[in-house]
Amino acid sequence: MSEHEQLRVELRKIEKWEKDQKGLFFWERLARLPFSALDKVTPKFIHQKIEKLLDEIAKYVDNGGQYLANTSATLEKASAQLQEKKQLSIEDIQHLSLQEMDELAEHFIEVRKKNAQLQGATTGIGGIFTLAIDVPFVLGLTLKTLQEVAVSYGYDPTEQEERIFMVKCMQFSSSDIVGKRAILEELASGNRTQSLQQLQGWREVFLTYRDNLGWKKLFQMIPIAGMVFGAYINKQAISDIGEVGMILYRKRRILEKVSQSQK
């Protein structure tokens, strides 16, 4: 099988994955309820902490902020993972095989899942109080995971276009079937130069993502026992966003490789 034919096979697998995406279950639609209750009993200083962290994430969308991963360090890790003698550049990665790109993405996702698991276990000790702080940290870890996946497929996360694409990945993971279909159609159109205003507000995206973790984190509100739930839920959250990021970035790279092979 030629490389072009293999790319087509991989593209069909992704298209099947897209069709298999279902709407959220009813109990997932109730995701905001746990956080509505949580907000009423959460001390003011924790609300202020969450607001501050969310503002930092806003800076990331606008200009990178503190959640912008070190691209050079990520490339160094990628080079080590592939046992390259010299450090790879974004352009070098663009010419890797799809298998090597997949290997890099899976490696970065696994490392972040372990980080998230440890974070969830640590914050799960304190129950409701540390839970309110844990969610923004998960959002930050989510962003860094998506940036590493972007690098794995040869895209530069320092470009605002890619940060907007990452927000779209988060929107996709938090949307119902109608929202997922709309995002896929938008991405398929090839128009990724949209403005931040067209994202309908970064804050809404992140708060929706946060609230959709609500029901899953309900049991993490129990002190001590929350360690077990927190570790599992955080790991799964990164696993889910990692899968979405990997699929959507992988599709972009395959389409570009197919286009190049036809020239």
Short mmCIF file of N, CA and C in Angstrom, two decimals, residues 53-197:
data_model
loop_
_atom_site.label_atom_id
_atom_site.label_comp_id
_atom_site.label_asym_id
_atom_site.label_seq_id
_atom_site.Cartn_x
_atom_site.Cartn_y
_atom_site.Cartn_z
N LEU A 53 -7.09 32.58 38.47
CA LEU A 53 -6.55 31.55 37.59
C LEU A 53 -7.22 31.59 36.21
N LEU A 54 -8.53 31.86 36.21
CA LEU A 54 -9.24 31.96 34.94
C LEU A 54 -8.76 33.17 34.14
N ASP A 55 -8.43 34.25 34.84
CA ASP A 55 -7.89 35.43 34.16
C ASP A 55 -6.54 35.10 33.53
N GLU A 56 -5.76 34.26 34.20
CA GLU A 56 -4.47 33.86 33.65
C GLU A 56 -4.66 33.04 32.37
N ILE A 57 -5.71 32.23 32.36
CA ILE A 57 -6.00 31.44 31.16
C ILE A 57 -6.43 32.37 30.03
N ALA A 58 -7.11 33.47 30.37
CA ALA A 58 -7.51 34.44 29.35
C ALA A 58 -6.28 35.02 28.69
N LYS A 59 -5.25 35.29 29.50
CA LYS A 59 -4.01 35.82 28.95
C LYS A 59 -3.37 34.81 27.99
N TYR A 60 -3.55 33.54 28.30
CA TYR A 60 -3.01 32.50 27.40
C TYR A 60 -3.67 32.60 26.03
N VAL A 61 -4.99 32.75 26.01
CA VAL A 61 -5.71 32.84 24.74
C VAL A 61 -5.25 34.07 23.97
N ASP A 62 -5.07 35.17 24.67
CA ASP A 62 -4.69 36.42 24.02
C ASP A 62 -3.23 36.46 23.57
N ASN A 63 -2.33 36.09 24.48
CA ASN A 63 -0.91 36.24 24.14
C ASN A 63 0.00 35.15 24.67
N GLY A 64 -0.55 34.08 25.17
CA GLY A 64 0.27 32.97 25.67
C GLY A 64 0.22 32.85 27.17
N GLY A 65 0.52 33.95 27.87
CA GLY A 65 0.43 33.94 29.33
C GLY A 65 1.24 32.82 29.98
N GLN A 66 0.93 32.56 31.24
CA GLN A 66 1.70 31.57 31.99
C GLN A 66 1.42 30.14 31.55
N TYR A 67 0.36 29.92 30.82
CA TYR A 67 0.02 28.56 30.40
C TYR A 67 0.63 28.20 29.04
N LEU A 68 1.41 29.12 28.48
CA LEU A 68 2.09 28.81 27.23
C LEU A 68 3.28 27.91 27.53
N ALA A 69 3.23 26.70 27.02
CA ALA A 69 4.30 25.74 27.27
C ALA A 69 5.58 26.18 26.56
N ASN A 70 6.71 25.74 27.07
CA ASN A 70 8.01 26.05 26.47
C ASN A 70 8.19 25.16 25.24
N THR A 71 8.01 25.76 24.07
CA THR A 71 8.08 24.99 22.82
C THR A 71 9.45 24.36 22.62
N SER A 72 10.50 25.10 22.97
CA SER A 72 11.85 24.57 22.82
C SER A 72 12.06 23.33 23.68
N ALA A 73 11.55 23.40 24.93
CA ALA A 73 11.67 22.25 25.84
C ALA A 73 10.85 21.07 25.31
N THR A 74 9.68 21.36 24.75
CA THR A 74 8.83 20.30 24.18
C THR A 74 9.53 19.64 23.00
N LEU A 75 10.18 20.44 22.16
CA LEU A 75 10.91 19.89 21.02
C LEU A 75 12.10 19.05 21.48
N GLU A 76 12.71 19.48 22.58
CA GLU A 76 13.83 18.72 23.13
C GLU A 76 13.36 17.35 23.62
N LYS A 77 12.20 17.33 24.28
CA LYS A 77 11.62 16.07 24.76
C LYS A 77 11.24 15.18 23.57
N ALA A 78 10.71 15.82 22.52
CA ALA A 78 10.31 15.06 21.33
C ALA A 78 11.53 14.42 20.68
N SER A 79 12.63 15.17 20.62
CA SER A 79 13.86 14.65 20.03
C SER A 79 14.38 13.45 20.82
N ALA A 80 14.31 13.57 22.17
CA ALA A 80 14.77 12.48 23.02
C ALA A 80 13.88 11.25 22.86
N GLN A 81 12.59 11.47 22.76
CA GLN A 81 11.65 10.36 22.62
C GLN A 81 11.88 9.59 21.33
N LEU A 82 12.22 10.32 20.27
CA LEU A 82 12.47 9.67 18.98
C LEU A 82 13.93 9.30 18.79
N GLN A 83 14.73 9.55 19.84
CA GLN A 83 16.16 9.21 19.84
C GLN A 83 16.90 9.88 18.68
N GLU A 84 16.56 11.15 18.47
CA GLU A 84 17.24 11.93 17.44
C GLU A 84 18.53 12.51 18.02
N LYS A 85 19.57 12.58 17.22
CA LYS A 85 20.86 13.09 17.69
C LYS A 85 20.84 14.61 17.81
N LYS A 86 20.07 15.28 16.97
CA LYS A 86 19.96 16.73 17.06
C LYS A 86 18.54 17.11 17.44
N GLN A 87 18.39 18.31 18.00
CA GLN A 87 17.05 18.73 18.42
C GLN A 87 16.20 19.04 17.19
N LEU A 88 15.01 18.48 17.17
CA LEU A 88 14.10 18.71 16.05
C LEU A 88 13.49 20.10 16.13
N SER A 89 13.13 20.63 14.98
CA SER A 89 12.39 21.89 14.90
C SER A 89 10.95 21.56 14.53
N ILE A 90 10.08 22.55 14.59
CA ILE A 90 8.69 22.35 14.17
C ILE A 90 8.66 21.86 12.73
N GLU A 91 9.52 22.44 11.89
CA GLU A 91 9.57 22.05 10.48
C GLU A 91 10.04 20.61 10.32
N ASP A 92 10.99 20.18 11.15
CA ASP A 92 11.47 18.79 11.09
C ASP A 92 10.32 17.82 11.40
N ILE A 93 9.54 18.17 12.41
CA ILE A 93 8.44 17.29 12.82
C ILE A 93 7.40 17.18 11.70
N GLN A 94 7.20 18.24 10.96
CA GLN A 94 6.24 18.21 9.86
C GLN A 94 6.59 17.15 8.82
N HIS A 95 7.85 16.76 8.76
CA HIS A 95 8.29 15.77 7.77
C HIS A 95 8.44 14.36 8.36
N LEU A 96 8.07 14.19 9.63
CA LEU A 96 8.10 12.85 10.22
C LEU A 96 6.97 12.01 9.65
N SER A 97 7.06 10.71 9.84
CA SER A 97 5.97 9.85 9.41
C SER A 97 4.80 10.03 10.38
N LEU A 98 3.60 9.67 9.93
CA LEU A 98 2.42 9.79 10.78
C LEU A 98 2.57 8.93 12.03
N GLN A 99 3.19 7.77 11.88
CA GLN A 99 3.42 6.87 13.02
C GLN A 99 4.30 7.53 14.08
N GLU A 100 5.34 8.24 13.65
CA GLU A 100 6.22 8.92 14.60
C GLU A 100 5.49 10.06 15.30
N MET A 101 4.66 10.76 14.55
CA MET A 101 3.86 11.84 15.15
C MET A 101 2.91 11.27 16.20
N ASP A 102 2.27 10.16 15.88
CA ASP A 102 1.35 9.51 16.82
C ASP A 102 2.09 9.09 18.09
N GLU A 103 3.29 8.57 17.90
CA GLU A 103 4.11 8.12 19.03
C GLU A 103 4.40 9.29 19.98
N LEU A 104 4.75 10.43 19.41
CA LEU A 104 5.04 11.60 20.21
C LEU A 104 3.81 12.06 20.98
N ALA A 105 2.69 12.18 20.27
CA ALA A 105 1.46 12.64 20.91
C ALA A 105 1.05 11.72 22.06
N GLU A 106 1.10 10.42 21.82
CA GLU A 106 0.72 9.46 22.86
C GLU A 106 1.66 9.55 24.06
N HIS A 107 2.94 9.77 23.80
CA HIS A 107 3.92 9.91 24.89
C HIS A 107 3.59 11.11 25.76
N PHE A 108 3.35 12.25 25.13
CA PHE A 108 3.06 13.47 25.90
C PHE A 108 1.76 13.33 26.68
N ILE A 109 0.75 12.72 26.08
CA ILE A 109 -0.53 12.54 26.75
C ILE A 109 -0.38 11.65 27.98
N GLU A 110 0.40 10.58 27.86
CA GLU A 110 0.62 9.68 28.98
C GLU A 110 1.31 10.38 30.15
N VAL A 111 2.30 11.22 29.84
CA VAL A 111 3.01 11.96 30.89
C VAL A 111 2.05 12.91 31.59
N ARG A 112 1.24 13.62 30.83
CA ARG A 112 0.29 14.58 31.42
C ARG A 112 -0.80 13.86 32.23
N LYS A 113 -1.18 12.68 31.80
CA LYS A 113 -2.17 11.91 32.55
C LYS A 113 -1.64 11.55 33.94
N LYS A 114 -0.37 11.21 34.00
CA LYS A 114 0.25 10.89 35.29
C LYS A 114 0.32 12.13 36.18
N ASN A 115 0.63 13.28 35.57
CA ASN A 115 0.66 14.53 36.32
C ASN A 115 -0.72 14.87 36.88
N ALA A 116 -1.73 14.68 36.03
CA ALA A 116 -3.10 14.97 36.44
C ALA A 116 -3.56 14.03 37.54
N GLN A 117 -3.17 12.78 37.44
CA GLN A 117 -3.53 11.79 38.45
C GLN A 117 -2.96 12.17 39.81
N LEU A 118 -1.71 12.59 39.83
CA LEU A 118 -1.07 13.00 41.08
C LEU A 118 -1.72 14.25 41.64
N GLN A 119 -2.03 15.20 40.75
CA GLN A 119 -2.68 16.43 41.18
C GLN A 119 -4.05 16.14 41.80
N GLY A 120 -4.82 15.25 41.16
CA GLY A 120 -6.14 14.91 41.65
C GLY A 120 -6.10 14.22 43.01
N ALA A 121 -5.12 13.35 43.19
CA ALA A 121 -4.98 12.66 44.47
C ALA A 121 -4.60 13.64 45.57
N THR A 122 -3.73 14.59 45.23
CA THR A 122 -3.28 15.57 46.22
C THR A 122 -4.41 16.49 46.66
N THR A 123 -5.15 17.03 45.69
CA THR A 123 -6.22 17.96 46.04
C THR A 123 -7.44 17.23 46.60
N GLY A 124 -7.54 15.93 46.31
CA GLY A 124 -8.67 15.16 46.82
C GLY A 124 -8.64 14.98 48.33
N ILE A 125 -7.48 15.21 48.94
CA ILE A 125 -7.35 15.07 50.40
C ILE A 125 -8.26 16.05 51.12
N GLY A 126 -8.36 17.27 50.60
CA GLY A 126 -9.09 18.32 51.30
C GLY A 126 -10.56 18.43 50.94
N GLY A 127 -11.06 17.59 50.06
CA GLY A 127 -12.48 17.62 49.73
C GLY A 127 -12.90 18.89 49.01
N ILE A 128 -14.01 19.46 49.44
CA ILE A 128 -14.66 20.56 48.74
C ILE A 128 -13.75 21.77 48.55
N PHE A 129 -12.92 22.08 49.52
CA PHE A 129 -12.12 23.30 49.45
C PHE A 129 -11.02 23.20 48.39
N THR A 130 -10.32 22.09 48.37
CA THR A 130 -9.27 21.94 47.37
C THR A 130 -9.84 21.60 46.00
N LEU A 131 -11.07 21.06 45.96
CA LEU A 131 -11.72 20.77 44.68
C LEU A 131 -11.92 22.05 43.89
N ALA A 132 -12.33 23.10 44.57
CA ALA A 132 -12.60 24.37 43.89
C ALA A 132 -11.35 24.92 43.24
N ILE A 133 -10.19 24.59 43.77
CA ILE A 133 -8.93 25.05 43.21
C ILE A 133 -8.41 24.07 42.16
N ASP A 134 -8.76 22.80 42.31
CA ASP A 134 -8.25 21.76 41.43
C ASP A 134 -8.69 21.95 39.98
N VAL A 135 -9.95 22.36 39.77
CA VAL A 135 -10.49 22.43 38.42
C VAL A 135 -9.72 23.41 37.53
N PRO A 136 -9.42 24.64 37.99
CA PRO A 136 -8.61 25.52 37.13
C PRO A 136 -7.24 24.93 36.81
N PHE A 137 -6.67 24.16 37.74
CA PHE A 137 -5.38 23.54 37.45
C PHE A 137 -5.53 22.49 36.35
N VAL A 138 -6.65 21.79 36.38
CA VAL A 138 -6.90 20.80 35.32
C VAL A 138 -7.03 21.50 33.97
N LEU A 139 -7.67 22.69 33.98
CA LEU A 139 -7.79 23.45 32.75
C LEU A 139 -6.41 23.83 32.21
N GLY A 140 -5.53 24.26 33.12
CA GLY A 140 -4.18 24.61 32.71
C GLY A 140 -3.43 23.42 32.15
N LEU A 141 -3.60 22.27 32.80
CA LEU A 141 -2.94 21.05 32.35
C LEU A 141 -3.51 20.63 30.99
N THR A 142 -4.79 20.86 30.81
CA THR A 142 -5.44 20.58 29.53
C THR A 142 -4.79 21.37 28.41
N LEU A 143 -4.56 22.65 28.66
CA LEU A 143 -3.96 23.51 27.65
C LEU A 143 -2.54 23.06 27.30
N LYS A 144 -1.78 22.68 28.31
CA LYS A 144 -0.42 22.25 28.06
C LYS A 144 -0.40 20.91 27.29
N THR A 145 -1.36 20.04 27.59
CA THR A 145 -1.47 18.78 26.85
C THR A 145 -1.74 19.06 25.38
N LEU A 146 -2.68 19.95 25.11
CA LEU A 146 -3.03 20.28 23.73
C LEU A 146 -1.85 20.92 22.99
N GLN A 147 -1.08 21.73 23.70
CA GLN A 147 0.09 22.35 23.06
C GLN A 147 1.12 21.29 22.67
N GLU A 148 1.32 20.33 23.53
CA GLU A 148 2.29 19.27 23.22
C GLU A 148 1.80 18.39 22.09
N VAL A 149 0.50 18.17 22.03
CA VAL A 149 -0.06 17.40 20.90
C VAL A 149 0.13 18.20 19.61
N ALA A 150 -0.08 19.51 19.68
CA ALA A 150 0.12 20.36 18.50
C ALA A 150 1.54 20.24 17.98
N VAL A 151 2.51 20.33 18.88
CA VAL A 151 3.92 20.20 18.49
C VAL A 151 4.17 18.83 17.87
N SER A 152 3.54 17.79 18.43
CA SER A 152 3.73 16.42 17.93
C SER A 152 3.35 16.27 16.46
N TYR A 153 2.43 17.12 16.00
CA TYR A 153 2.00 17.05 14.60
C TYR A 153 2.55 18.21 13.77
N GLY A 154 3.53 18.91 14.35
CA GLY A 154 4.22 19.95 13.58
C GLY A 154 3.53 21.29 13.54
N TYR A 155 2.77 21.63 14.57
CA TYR A 155 2.10 22.93 14.64
C TYR A 155 2.67 23.73 15.81
N ASP A 156 2.81 25.03 15.61
CA ASP A 156 3.47 25.90 16.59
C ASP A 156 2.45 26.51 17.55
N PRO A 157 2.44 26.09 18.83
CA PRO A 157 1.46 26.60 19.79
C PRO A 157 1.67 28.06 20.18
N THR A 158 2.79 28.66 19.76
CA THR A 158 3.00 30.08 20.08
C THR A 158 2.17 30.96 19.15
N GLU A 159 1.65 30.40 18.07
CA GLU A 159 0.81 31.16 17.15
C GLU A 159 -0.62 31.22 17.68
N GLN A 160 -1.21 32.40 17.65
CA GLN A 160 -2.56 32.56 18.19
C GLN A 160 -3.57 31.67 17.46
N GLU A 161 -3.34 31.44 16.19
CA GLU A 161 -4.23 30.57 15.41
C GLU A 161 -4.33 29.19 16.06
N GLU A 162 -3.20 28.69 16.56
CA GLU A 162 -3.21 27.38 17.19
C GLU A 162 -3.88 27.42 18.57
N ARG A 163 -3.72 28.52 19.28
CA ARG A 163 -4.38 28.64 20.59
C ARG A 163 -5.89 28.67 20.41
N ILE A 164 -6.35 29.32 19.33
CA ILE A 164 -7.78 29.33 19.02
C ILE A 164 -8.24 27.92 18.67
N PHE A 165 -7.42 27.20 17.92
CA PHE A 165 -7.77 25.82 17.55
C PHE A 165 -7.89 24.95 18.80
N MET A 166 -7.02 25.19 19.80
CA MET A 166 -7.07 24.42 21.05
C MET A 166 -8.36 24.71 21.81
N VAL A 167 -8.81 25.96 21.78
CA VAL A 167 -10.08 26.30 22.41
C VAL A 167 -11.21 25.54 21.71
N LYS A 168 -11.10 25.42 20.38
CA LYS A 168 -12.09 24.65 19.63
C LYS A 168 -12.08 23.18 20.05
N CYS A 169 -10.90 22.64 20.33
CA CYS A 169 -10.80 21.26 20.81
C CYS A 169 -11.55 21.12 22.13
N MET A 170 -11.38 22.11 23.02
CA MET A 170 -12.06 22.08 24.31
C MET A 170 -13.56 22.24 24.14
N GLN A 171 -13.96 23.11 23.21
CA GLN A 171 -15.39 23.26 22.93
C GLN A 171 -15.98 21.95 22.44
N PHE A 172 -15.24 21.28 21.56
CA PHE A 172 -15.72 20.01 21.01
C PHE A 172 -15.93 18.99 22.11
N SER A 173 -14.96 18.90 23.03
CA SER A 173 -15.05 17.88 24.09
C SER A 173 -16.19 18.16 25.05
N SER A 174 -16.66 19.43 25.12
CA SER A 174 -17.71 19.80 26.07
C SER A 174 -19.07 19.96 25.42
N SER A 175 -19.16 19.77 24.10
CA SER A 175 -20.40 20.03 23.38
C SER A 175 -21.28 18.80 23.24
N ASP A 176 -22.57 19.06 22.99
CA ASP A 176 -23.47 17.96 22.67
C ASP A 176 -23.31 17.64 21.18
N ILE A 177 -24.12 16.73 20.66
CA ILE A 177 -23.92 16.26 19.29
C ILE A 177 -24.08 17.38 18.27
N VAL A 178 -24.99 18.33 18.54
CA VAL A 178 -25.20 19.45 17.62
C VAL A 178 -23.96 20.34 17.60
N GLY A 179 -23.43 20.62 18.80
CA GLY A 179 -22.23 21.44 18.90
C GLY A 179 -21.03 20.78 18.26
N LYS A 180 -20.89 19.47 18.48
CA LYS A 180 -19.76 18.75 17.88
C LYS A 180 -19.83 18.82 16.36
N ARG A 181 -21.04 18.62 15.82
CA ARG A 181 -21.20 18.64 14.37
C ARG A 181 -20.85 20.02 13.81
N ALA A 182 -21.28 21.07 14.51
CA ALA A 182 -21.01 22.43 14.05
C ALA A 182 -19.51 22.73 14.04
N ILE A 183 -18.82 22.27 15.09
CA ILE A 183 -17.38 22.51 15.17
C ILE A 183 -16.64 21.75 14.09
N LEU A 184 -17.05 20.49 13.85
CA LEU A 184 -16.40 19.69 12.80
C LEU A 184 -16.60 20.33 11.42
N GLU A 185 -17.80 20.85 11.18
CA GLU A 185 -18.09 21.49 9.90
C GLU A 185 -17.26 22.76 9.76
N GLU A 186 -17.13 23.49 10.85
CA GLU A 186 -16.34 24.73 10.83
C GLU A 186 -14.87 24.43 10.55
N LEU A 187 -14.34 23.40 11.21
CA LEU A 187 -12.94 23.03 11.00
C LEU A 187 -12.73 22.48 9.59
N ALA A 188 -13.73 21.76 9.08
CA ALA A 188 -13.62 21.18 7.74
C ALA A 188 -13.60 22.26 6.67
N SER A 189 -14.17 23.42 6.99
CA SER A 189 -14.20 24.51 6.02
C SER A 189 -12.81 25.08 5.76
N GLY A 190 -11.89 24.77 6.70
CA GLY A 190 -10.52 25.25 6.53
C GLY A 190 -10.31 26.67 7.01
N ASN A 191 -11.35 27.30 7.59
CA ASN A 191 -11.22 28.67 8.06
C ASN A 191 -10.82 28.68 9.52
N ARG A 192 -9.50 28.76 9.79
CA ARG A 192 -9.03 28.78 11.17
C ARG A 192 -8.43 30.14 11.54
N THR A 193 -8.74 31.16 10.71
CA THR A 193 -8.20 32.49 10.98
C THR A 193 -9.24 33.38 11.64
N GLN A 194 -10.27 32.76 12.19
CA GLN A 194 -11.34 33.51 12.83
C GLN A 194 -10.81 34.31 14.02
N SER A 195 -11.55 35.32 14.40
CA SER A 195 -11.16 36.15 15.54
C SER A 195 -11.60 35.51 16.83
N LEU A 196 -11.06 36.01 17.93
CA LEU A 196 -11.46 35.50 19.24
C LEU A 196 -12.94 35.76 19.50
N GLN A 197 -13.47 36.86 18.93
CA GLN A 197 -14.88 37.17 19.13
C GLN A 197 -15.77 36.08 18.56
#
